[in-house]
Coordinates of C-alpha atoms and ligand atoms in Angstrom, one line a residue:
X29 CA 0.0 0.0 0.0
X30 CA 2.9 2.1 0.8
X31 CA 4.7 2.4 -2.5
X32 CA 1.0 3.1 -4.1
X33 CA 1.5 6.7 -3.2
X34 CA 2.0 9.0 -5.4
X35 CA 3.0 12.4 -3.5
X36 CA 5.4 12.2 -0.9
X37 CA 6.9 14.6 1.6
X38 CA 10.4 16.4 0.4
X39 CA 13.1 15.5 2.8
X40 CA 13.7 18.0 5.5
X41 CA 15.7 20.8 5.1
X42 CA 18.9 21.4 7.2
X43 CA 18.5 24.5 9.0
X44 CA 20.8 26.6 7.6
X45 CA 22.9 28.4 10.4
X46 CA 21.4 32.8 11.5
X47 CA 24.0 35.1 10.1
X48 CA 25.6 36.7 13.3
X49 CA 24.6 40.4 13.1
X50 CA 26.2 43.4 15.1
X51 CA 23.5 44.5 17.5
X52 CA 22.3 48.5 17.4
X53 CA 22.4 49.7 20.8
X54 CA 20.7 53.5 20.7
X55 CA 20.5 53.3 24.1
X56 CA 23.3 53.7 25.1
X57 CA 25.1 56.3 26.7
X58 CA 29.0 57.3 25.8
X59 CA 31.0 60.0 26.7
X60 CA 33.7 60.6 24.3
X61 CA 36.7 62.6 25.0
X62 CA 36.9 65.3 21.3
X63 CA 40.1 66.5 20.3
X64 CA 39.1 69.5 18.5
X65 CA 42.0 70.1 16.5
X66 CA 41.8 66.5 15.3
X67 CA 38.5 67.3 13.9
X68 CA 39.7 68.1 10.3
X69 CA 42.9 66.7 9.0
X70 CA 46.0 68.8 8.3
X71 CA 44.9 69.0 4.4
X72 CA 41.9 69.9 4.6
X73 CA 40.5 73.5 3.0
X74 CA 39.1 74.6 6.4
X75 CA 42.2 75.0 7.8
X76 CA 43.2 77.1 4.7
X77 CA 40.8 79.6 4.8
X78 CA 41.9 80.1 8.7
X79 CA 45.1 80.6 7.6
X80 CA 44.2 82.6 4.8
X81 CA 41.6 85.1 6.8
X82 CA 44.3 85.3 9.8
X83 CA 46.6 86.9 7.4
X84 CA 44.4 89.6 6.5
X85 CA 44.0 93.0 7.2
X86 CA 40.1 92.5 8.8
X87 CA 40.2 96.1 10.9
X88 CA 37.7 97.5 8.8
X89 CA 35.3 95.0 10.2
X90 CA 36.2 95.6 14.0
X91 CA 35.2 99.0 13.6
X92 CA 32.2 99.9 15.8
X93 CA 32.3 96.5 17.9
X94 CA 31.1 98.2 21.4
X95 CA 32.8 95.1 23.6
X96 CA 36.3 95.9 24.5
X97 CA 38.3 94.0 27.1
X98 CA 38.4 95.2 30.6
X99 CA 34.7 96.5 30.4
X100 CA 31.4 94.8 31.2
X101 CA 29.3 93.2 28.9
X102 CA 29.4 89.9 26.7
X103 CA 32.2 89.1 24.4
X104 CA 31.4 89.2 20.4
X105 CA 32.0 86.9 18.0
X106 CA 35.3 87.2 16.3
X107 CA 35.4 88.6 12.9
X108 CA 37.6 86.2 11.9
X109 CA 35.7 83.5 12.7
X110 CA 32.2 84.6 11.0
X111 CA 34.5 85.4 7.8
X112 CA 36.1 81.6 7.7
X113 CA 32.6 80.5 8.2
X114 CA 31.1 82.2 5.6
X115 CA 33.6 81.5 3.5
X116 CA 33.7 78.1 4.3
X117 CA 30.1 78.0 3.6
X118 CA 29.9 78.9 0.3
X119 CA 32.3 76.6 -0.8
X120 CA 30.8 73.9 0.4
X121 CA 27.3 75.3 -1.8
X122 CA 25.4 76.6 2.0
X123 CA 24.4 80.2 1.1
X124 CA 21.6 80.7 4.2
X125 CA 22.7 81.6 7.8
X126 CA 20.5 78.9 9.4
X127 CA 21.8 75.9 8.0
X128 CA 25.5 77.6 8.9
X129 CA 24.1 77.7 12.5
X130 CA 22.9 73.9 12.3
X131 CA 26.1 72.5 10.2
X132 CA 28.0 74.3 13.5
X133 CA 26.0 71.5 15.7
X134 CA 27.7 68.5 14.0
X135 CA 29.5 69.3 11.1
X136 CA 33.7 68.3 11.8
X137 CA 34.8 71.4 9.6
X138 CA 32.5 74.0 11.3
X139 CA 33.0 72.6 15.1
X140 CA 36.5 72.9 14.3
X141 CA 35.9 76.8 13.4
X142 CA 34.1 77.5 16.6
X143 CA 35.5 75.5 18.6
X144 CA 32.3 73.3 19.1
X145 CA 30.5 76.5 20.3
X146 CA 27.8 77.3 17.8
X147 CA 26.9 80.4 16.4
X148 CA 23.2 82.0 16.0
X149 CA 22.1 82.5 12.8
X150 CA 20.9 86.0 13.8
X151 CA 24.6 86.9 13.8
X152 CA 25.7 84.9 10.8
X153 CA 22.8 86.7 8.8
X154 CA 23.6 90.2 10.3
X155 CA 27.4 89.6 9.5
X156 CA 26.9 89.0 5.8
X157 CA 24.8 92.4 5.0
X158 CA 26.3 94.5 7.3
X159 CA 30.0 95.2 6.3
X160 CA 30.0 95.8 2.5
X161 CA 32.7 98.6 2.5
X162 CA 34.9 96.2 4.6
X163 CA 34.1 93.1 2.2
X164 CA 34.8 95.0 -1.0
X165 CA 38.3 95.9 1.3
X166 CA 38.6 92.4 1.7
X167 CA 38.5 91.4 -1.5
X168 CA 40.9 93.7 -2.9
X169 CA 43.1 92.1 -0.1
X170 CA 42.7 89.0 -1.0
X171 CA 43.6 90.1 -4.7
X172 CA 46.9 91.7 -3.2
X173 CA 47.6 88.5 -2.2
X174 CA 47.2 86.6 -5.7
X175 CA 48.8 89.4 -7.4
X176 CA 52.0 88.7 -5.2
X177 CA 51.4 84.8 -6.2
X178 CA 51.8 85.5 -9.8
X179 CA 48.2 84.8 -10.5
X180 CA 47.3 88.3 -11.9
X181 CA 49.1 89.8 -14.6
X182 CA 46.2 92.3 -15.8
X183 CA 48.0 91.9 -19.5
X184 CA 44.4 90.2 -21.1
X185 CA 40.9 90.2 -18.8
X186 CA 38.4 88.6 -19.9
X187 CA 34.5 89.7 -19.1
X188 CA 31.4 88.6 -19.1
X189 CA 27.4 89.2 -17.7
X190 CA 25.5 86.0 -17.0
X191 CA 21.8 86.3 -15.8
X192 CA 21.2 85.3 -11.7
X193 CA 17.5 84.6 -10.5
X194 CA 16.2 87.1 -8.0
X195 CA 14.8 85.6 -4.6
X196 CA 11.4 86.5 -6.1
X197 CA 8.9 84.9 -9.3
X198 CA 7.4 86.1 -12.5
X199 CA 4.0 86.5 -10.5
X200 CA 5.1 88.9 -8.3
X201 CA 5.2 91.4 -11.1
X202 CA 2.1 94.2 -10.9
X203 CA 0.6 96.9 -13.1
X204 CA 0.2 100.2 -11.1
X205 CA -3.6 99.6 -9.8
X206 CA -2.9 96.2 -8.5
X207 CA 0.4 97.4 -6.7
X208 CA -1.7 100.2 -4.9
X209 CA -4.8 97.4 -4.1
X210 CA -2.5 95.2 -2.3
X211 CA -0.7 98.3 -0.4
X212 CA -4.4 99.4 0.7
X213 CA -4.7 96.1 2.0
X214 CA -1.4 95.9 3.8
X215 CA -1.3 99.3 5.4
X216 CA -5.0 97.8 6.4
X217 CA -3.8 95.6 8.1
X218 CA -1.1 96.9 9.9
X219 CA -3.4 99.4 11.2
X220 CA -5.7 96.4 12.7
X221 CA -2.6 95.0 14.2
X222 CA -3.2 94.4 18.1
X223 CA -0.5 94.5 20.9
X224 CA 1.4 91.6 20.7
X225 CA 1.4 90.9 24.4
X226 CA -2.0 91.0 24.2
X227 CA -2.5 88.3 21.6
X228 CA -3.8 84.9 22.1
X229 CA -0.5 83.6 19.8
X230 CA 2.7 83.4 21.8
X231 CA 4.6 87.0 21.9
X232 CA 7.2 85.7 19.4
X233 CA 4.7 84.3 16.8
X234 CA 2.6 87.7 16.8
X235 CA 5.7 90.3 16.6
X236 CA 7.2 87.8 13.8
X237 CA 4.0 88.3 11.9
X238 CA 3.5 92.0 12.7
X239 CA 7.2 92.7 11.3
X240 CA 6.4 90.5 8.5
X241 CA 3.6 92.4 7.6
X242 CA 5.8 95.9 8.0
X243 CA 7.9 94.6 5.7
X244 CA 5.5 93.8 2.8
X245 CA 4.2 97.6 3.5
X246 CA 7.5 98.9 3.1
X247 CA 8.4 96.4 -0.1
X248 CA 4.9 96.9 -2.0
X249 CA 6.1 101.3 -1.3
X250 CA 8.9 100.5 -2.8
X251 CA 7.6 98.7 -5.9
X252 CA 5.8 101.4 -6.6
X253 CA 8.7 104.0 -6.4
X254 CA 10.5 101.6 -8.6
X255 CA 7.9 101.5 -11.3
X256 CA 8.4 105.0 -11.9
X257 CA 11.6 104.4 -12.4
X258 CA 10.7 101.5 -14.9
X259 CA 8.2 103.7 -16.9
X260 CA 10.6 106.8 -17.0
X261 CA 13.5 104.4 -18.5
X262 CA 11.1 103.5 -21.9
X263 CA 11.0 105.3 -24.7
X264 CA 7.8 103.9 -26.1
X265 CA 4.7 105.6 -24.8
X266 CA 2.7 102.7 -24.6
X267 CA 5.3 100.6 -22.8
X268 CA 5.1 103.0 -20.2
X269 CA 1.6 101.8 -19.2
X270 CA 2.4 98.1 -19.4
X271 CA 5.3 98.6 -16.8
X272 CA 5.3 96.2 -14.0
X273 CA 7.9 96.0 -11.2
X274 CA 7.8 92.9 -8.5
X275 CA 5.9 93.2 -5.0
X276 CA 8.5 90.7 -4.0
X277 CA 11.7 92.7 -4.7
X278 CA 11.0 95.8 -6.2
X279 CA 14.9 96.4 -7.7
X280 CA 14.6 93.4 -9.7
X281 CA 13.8 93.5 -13.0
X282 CA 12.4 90.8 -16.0
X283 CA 15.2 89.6 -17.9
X284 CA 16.0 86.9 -20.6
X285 CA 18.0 83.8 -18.8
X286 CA 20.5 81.3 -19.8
X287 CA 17.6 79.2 -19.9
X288 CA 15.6 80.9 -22.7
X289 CA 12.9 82.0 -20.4
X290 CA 12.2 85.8 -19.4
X291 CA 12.1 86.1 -15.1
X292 CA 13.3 88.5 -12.5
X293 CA 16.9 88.7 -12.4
X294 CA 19.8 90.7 -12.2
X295 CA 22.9 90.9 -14.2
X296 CA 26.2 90.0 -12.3
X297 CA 29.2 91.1 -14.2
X298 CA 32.5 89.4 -13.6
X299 CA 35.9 90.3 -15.1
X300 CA 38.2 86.8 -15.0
X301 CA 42.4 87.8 -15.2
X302 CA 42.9 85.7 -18.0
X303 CA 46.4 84.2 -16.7
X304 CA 45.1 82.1 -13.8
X305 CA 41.4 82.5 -14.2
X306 CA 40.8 85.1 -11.0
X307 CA 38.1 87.4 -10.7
X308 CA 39.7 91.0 -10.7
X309 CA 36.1 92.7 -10.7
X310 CA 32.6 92.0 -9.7
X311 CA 29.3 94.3 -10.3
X312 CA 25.9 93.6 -10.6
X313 CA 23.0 95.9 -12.7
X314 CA 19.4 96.0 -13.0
X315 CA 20.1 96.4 -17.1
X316 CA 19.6 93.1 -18.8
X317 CA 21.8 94.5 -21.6
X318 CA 25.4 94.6 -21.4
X319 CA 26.0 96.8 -24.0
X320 CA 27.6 99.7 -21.3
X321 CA 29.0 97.6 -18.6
X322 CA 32.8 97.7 -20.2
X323 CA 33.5 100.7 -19.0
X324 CA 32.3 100.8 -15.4
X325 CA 34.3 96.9 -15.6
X326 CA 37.6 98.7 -16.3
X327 CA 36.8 101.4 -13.6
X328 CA 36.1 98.7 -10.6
X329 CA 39.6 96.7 -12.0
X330 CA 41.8 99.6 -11.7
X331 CA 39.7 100.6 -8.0
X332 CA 40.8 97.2 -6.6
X333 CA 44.3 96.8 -8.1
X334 CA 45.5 100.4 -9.4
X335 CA 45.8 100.2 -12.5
X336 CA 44.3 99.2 -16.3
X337 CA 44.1 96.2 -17.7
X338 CA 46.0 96.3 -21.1
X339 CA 43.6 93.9 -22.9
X340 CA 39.6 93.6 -22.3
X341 CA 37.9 90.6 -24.3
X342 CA 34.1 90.8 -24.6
X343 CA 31.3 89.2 -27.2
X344 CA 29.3 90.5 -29.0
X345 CA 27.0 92.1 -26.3
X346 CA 30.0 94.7 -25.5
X347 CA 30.6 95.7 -28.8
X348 CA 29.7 99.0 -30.0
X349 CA 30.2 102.8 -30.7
X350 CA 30.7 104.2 -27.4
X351 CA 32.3 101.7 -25.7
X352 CA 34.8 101.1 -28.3
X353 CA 35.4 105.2 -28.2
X354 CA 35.5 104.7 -24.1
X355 CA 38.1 102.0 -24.3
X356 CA 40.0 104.1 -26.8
X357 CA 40.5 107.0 -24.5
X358 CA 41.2 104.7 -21.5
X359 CA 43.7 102.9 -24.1
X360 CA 42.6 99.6 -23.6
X361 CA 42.5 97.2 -26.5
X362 CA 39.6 95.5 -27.0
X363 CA 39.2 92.5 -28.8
X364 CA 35.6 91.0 -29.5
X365 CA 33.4 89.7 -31.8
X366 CA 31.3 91.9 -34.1
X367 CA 27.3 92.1 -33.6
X368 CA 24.9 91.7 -36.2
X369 CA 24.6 94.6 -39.0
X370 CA 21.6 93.7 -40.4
X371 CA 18.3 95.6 -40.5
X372 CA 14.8 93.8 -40.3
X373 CA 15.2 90.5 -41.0
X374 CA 13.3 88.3 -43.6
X375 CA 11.3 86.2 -40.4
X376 CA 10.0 90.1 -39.2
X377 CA 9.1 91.4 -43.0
X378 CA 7.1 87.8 -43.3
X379 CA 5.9 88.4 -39.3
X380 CA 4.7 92.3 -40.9
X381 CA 2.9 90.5 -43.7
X382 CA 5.4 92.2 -46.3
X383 CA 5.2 90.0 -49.1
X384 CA 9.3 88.9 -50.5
X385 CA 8.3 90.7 -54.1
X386 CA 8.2 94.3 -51.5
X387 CA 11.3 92.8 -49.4
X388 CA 14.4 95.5 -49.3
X389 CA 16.3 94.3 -52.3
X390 CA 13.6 95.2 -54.7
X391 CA 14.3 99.0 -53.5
X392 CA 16.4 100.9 -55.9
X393 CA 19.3 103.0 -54.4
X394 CA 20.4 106.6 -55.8
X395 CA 23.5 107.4 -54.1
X396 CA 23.4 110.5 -55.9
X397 CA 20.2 111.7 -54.5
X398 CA 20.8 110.1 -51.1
X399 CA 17.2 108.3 -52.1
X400 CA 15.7 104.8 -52.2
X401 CA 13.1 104.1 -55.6
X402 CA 10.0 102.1 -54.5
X403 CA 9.1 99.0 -57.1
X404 CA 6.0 101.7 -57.9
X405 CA 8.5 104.1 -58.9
X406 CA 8.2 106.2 -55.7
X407 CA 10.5 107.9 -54.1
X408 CA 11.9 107.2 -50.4
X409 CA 13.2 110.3 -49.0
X410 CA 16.0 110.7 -46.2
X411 CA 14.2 110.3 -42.6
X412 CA 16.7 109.9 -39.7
X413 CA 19.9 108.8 -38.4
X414 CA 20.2 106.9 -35.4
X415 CA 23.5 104.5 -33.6
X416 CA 22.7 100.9 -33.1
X417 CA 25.5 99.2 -31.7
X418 CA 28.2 99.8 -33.8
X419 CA 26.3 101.1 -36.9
X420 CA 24.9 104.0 -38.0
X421 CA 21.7 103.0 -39.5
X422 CA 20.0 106.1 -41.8
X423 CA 16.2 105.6 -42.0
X424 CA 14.7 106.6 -45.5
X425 CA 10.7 106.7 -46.0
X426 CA 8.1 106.9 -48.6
X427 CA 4.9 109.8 -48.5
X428 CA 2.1 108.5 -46.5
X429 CA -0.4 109.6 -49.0
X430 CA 1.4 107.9 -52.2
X431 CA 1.3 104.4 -50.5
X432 CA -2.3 105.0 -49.6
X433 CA -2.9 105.2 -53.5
X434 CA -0.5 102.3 -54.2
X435 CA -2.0 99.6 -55.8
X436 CA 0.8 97.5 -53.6
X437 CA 0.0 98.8 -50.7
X438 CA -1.3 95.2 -49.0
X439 CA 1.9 93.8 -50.3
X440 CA 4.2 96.4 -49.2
X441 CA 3.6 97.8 -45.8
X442 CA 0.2 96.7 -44.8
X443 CA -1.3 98.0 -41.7
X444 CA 1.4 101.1 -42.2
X445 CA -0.4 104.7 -41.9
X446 CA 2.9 106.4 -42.4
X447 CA 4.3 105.3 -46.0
X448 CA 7.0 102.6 -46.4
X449 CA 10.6 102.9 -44.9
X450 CA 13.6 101.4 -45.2
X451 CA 16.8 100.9 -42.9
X452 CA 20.6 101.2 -44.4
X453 CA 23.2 100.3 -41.9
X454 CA 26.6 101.6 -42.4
X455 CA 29.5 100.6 -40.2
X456 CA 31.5 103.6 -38.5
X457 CA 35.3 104.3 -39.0
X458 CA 36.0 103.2 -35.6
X459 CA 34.3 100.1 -36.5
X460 CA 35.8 99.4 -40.0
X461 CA 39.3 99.2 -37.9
X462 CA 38.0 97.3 -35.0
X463 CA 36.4 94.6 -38.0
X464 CA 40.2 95.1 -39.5
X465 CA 41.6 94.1 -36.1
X466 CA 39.2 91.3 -35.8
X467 CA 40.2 89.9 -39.2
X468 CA 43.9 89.0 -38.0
X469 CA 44.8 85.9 -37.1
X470 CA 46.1 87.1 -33.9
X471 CA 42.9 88.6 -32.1
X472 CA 41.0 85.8 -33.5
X473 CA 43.0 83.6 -32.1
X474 CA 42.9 85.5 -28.5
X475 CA 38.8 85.9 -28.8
X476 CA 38.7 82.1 -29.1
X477 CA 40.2 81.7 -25.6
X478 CA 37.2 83.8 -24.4
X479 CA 34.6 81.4 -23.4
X480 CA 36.6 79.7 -21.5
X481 CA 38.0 81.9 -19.1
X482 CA 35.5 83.9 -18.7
X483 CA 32.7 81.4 -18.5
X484 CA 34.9 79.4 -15.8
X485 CA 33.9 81.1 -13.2
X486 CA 30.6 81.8 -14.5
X487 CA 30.0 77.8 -14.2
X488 CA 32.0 77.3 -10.7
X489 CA 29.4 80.5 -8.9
X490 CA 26.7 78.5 -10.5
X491 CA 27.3 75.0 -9.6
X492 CA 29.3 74.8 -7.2
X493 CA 29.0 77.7 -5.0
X494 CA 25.2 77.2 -5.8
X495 CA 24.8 81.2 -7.0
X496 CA 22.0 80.3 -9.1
X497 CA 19.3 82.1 -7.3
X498 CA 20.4 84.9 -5.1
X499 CA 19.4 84.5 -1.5
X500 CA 18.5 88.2 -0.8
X501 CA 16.7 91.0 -1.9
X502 CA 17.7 94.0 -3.6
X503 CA 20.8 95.8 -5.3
X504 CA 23.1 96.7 -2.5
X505 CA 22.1 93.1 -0.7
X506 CA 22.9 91.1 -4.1
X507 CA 26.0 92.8 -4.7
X508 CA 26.7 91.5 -1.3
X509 CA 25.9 88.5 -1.8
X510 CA 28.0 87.9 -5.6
X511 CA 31.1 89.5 -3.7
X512 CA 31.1 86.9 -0.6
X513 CA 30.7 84.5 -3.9
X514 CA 34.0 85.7 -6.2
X515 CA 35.8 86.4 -2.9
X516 CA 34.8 82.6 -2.2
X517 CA 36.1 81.6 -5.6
X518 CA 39.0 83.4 -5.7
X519 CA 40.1 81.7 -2.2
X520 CA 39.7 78.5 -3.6
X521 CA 41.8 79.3 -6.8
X522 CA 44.6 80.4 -3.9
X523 CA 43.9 77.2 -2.0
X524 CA 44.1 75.1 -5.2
X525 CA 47.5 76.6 -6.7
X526 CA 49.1 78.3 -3.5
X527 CA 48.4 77.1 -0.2
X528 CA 50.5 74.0 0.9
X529 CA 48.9 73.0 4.6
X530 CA 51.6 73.2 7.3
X531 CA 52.5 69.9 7.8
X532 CA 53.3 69.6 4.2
X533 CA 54.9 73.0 4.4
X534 CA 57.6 71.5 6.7
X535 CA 58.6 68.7 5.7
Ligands
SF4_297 S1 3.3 101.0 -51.0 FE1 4.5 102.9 -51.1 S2 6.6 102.2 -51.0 FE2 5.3 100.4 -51.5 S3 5.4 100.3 -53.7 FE3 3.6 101.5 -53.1 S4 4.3 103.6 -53.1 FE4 6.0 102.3 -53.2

């Protein structure tokens, strides 16, 4: 009967033997003896930016510390110290005060800064914005420094704007009315504010809201100041009434991005030394357009280090009349590439519903008469002159009243109450020798080695400083904050080709 069966059991299994884990014990207890100056090793950039900062000349930001020795009262943080943090900070990609304060709690490199003490982020916060006449000091020391290394030369300096996100968005851009509707409001409201003590919320949680609603008050007055200034910059009547400034941060401005998108930004200039990559000068504008930031870039390089750079290379934003006649009385060659010359283009004429028959070519110039000749037989008379760039571009344009009896009319300038014109660009004499200079091999071959010096440091503020958005809000704050940035980058150029760490030192 046995062997009938048709299932039977599958042998047993040995047990195979439990893998012998280390237990977690988190409750434990330890008390571990910290050698502080064993917290970082004797490589590592921490201790170079001590070194570094303790080299310095930081007086500037002593000035006005009330705590002296010998007289009541509590001791201040050392200016020294918030510097190395700071810096240390933004080379490690931390921009905001409150995470410095909580990286102090654990972090090996900060602990070893403060000595396991850890800073408020009050301080840290108030540090950053509060010293800019000592900072930009600080900077130009710190270039003092490179210059003796051999790192600046100021023979070629290359520049550069790039586009940085201001710490507000596109929606925070309003017309006029809707600016003064939400100041109503807020001033509303700051009126119905009650005594904080008297509140049901804590003390803290009510004064934190009433100052944060003081503070939209005072940035909502300020946007509108600042759209005045918007309107009164545009030329075009009707631009005037579309102006919008942000209720966010009023000095911003809308600009177009690396990104292809159009959002509140502001334009951080940097001029990169081109023999070791180091930034020489830093500015940032609320102009999107670069077009006049070469001069003021040459003014800020000779501020820090005291004198001109010999060469400035630029692109093609840079490039025109007046700056080309500013570098020539500073007499600093400039070497860049040439905008474009051309007039309307074909995609705008087809945009304008110009059909190609009516498109510029088939215009007829009389040099004689100083005159364009319309396919009609017309005549297009001498309008205006005005500069674009580095062209002069003369403006010619037909009678009003013989294209309204122009069979072509639909064809030629449709929608056009003012008669046909036309656009001749002619280069300049100052720009027929800068196109000559451009053509040699020799300034060709130093405006290839543009992009990447000057868009080196663009990247490394980007990416890995983490200066893609700025932090703060408006002008004098951000130029605060792009200066603790290139003073950060410079620092770590020093630390990357100068600084040998003690130990090494000595051997
Ligand atoms: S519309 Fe004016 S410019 Fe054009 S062909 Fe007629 S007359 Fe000439």
């Amino acid at each position: 009967m046995e062997k009938d069966r048709l299932w039977t059991s599958p042998p047993k299994k040995e047990q195979a033997p439990r893998v012998r884990r280390k237990a977690i014990n988190r409750q434990q207890l330890l008390l571990r003896p910290v050698e502080v100056e064993k917290l970082v090793e004797q490589g590592h950039p921490v201790r170079a930016i001590w070194e570094l900062a303790g080299q310095l000349d930081l007086e500037p930001f002593y000035a006005g510390i009330e705590a002296i020795e010998g007289v009541a009262g509590r001791p201040v943080w050392d200016p020294h110290l918030l510097i190395s943090l700071w810096i240390y900070a933004y080379k490690e990609g931390v921009n905001s005060a409150r995470e410095i304060a909580r990286l102090c709690q654990y972090h090996p490199a900060y602990q070893w800064l403060t000595g396991l003490e850890v800073v408020n982020y009050h301080t840290l916060a108030d540090f950053r914005i509060q010293h800019r006449e000592a900072l930009d000091q600080l900077f130009i020391e710190v270039l003092g420094v490179l210059s003796h290394e051999g790192l600046i030369t100021l023979e070629r300096v290359m520049h550069d704007g790039t586009k940085v996100k201001a710490c507000a968005s596109s929606k925070s851009f309003h017309r006029k009315a809707t600016l003064e509707d939400h100041l109503r409001l807020a001033r509303e409201q700051v009126e119905q504010m009650g005594d904080p003590e008297s509140e049901e919320l804590s003390q803290r949680v009510a004064k934190a809201q009433q100052r944060a609603l003081r503070e939209k008050q005072e940035r909502l007055e300020e946007a509108l100041k600042e759209l005045e200034q918007i309107k009164a910059a545009r030329s075009q009547p009707s631009k005037k009434e579309k102006a919008r400034a942000s209720s966010t941060d009023p000095e911003a401005r809308v600009m177009l991005q690396a990104n292809g998108a159009y959002g509140p930004a502001y334009n951080l200039q940097i001029s990169t030394d081109a023999q070791s990559k180091i930034i020489v000068g830093v500015g940032v504008t609320q102009v999107s357009a670069d077009a006049a930031e070469l001069e003021p870039a040459v003014e800020r390089i000779e501020a820090n280090l005291g004198q001109k750079p010999e060469q400035m290379v630029v692109d093609a934003g840079f490039t025109n009349q007046a700056t080309m006649e500013a570098m020539t009385e500073k007499q600093v060659d400039m070497i860049g590439s040439l905008p474009e010359r051309s007039g309307v283009t074909p995609h705008r004429l087809e945009q304008l519903g110009v059909s190609p028959d009516f498109y510029p070519q088939a215009f007829e110039y009389d040099k004689s008469m100083d005159c364009y000749r319309c396919p009609a037989g017309k005549g297009l008379g001498y309008e205006t002159q005005e500069r674009k760039g580095a062209t002069l571009r003369h403006r010619y344009r037909a009678k009003a009243s013989d294209c309204r009896a122009c069979e072509f009319q639909a064809k030629c300038c449709p929608g056009t109450k003012r008669g046909r014109s036309l656009v001749r660009s002619e280069a300049t004499p100052e720009m027929v020798a800068f196109q000559a200079k451009m053509e040699t091999p020799e300034a060709q071959a130093i405006y290839k080695q543009r992009a990447g010096v000057a868009e080196f440091p663009n990247a490394w503020i980007k990416d890995k400083i983490g200066l893609r958005q700025f932090r703060l809000r408006g002008l004098a704050k951000v130029t605060l904050e792009s200066l603790w940035a290139c003073l950060t980058y410079n620092i770590c150029q020093w630390i990357r080709l100068c600084w040998k760490p003690q130990q090494l030192a000595s051997a």
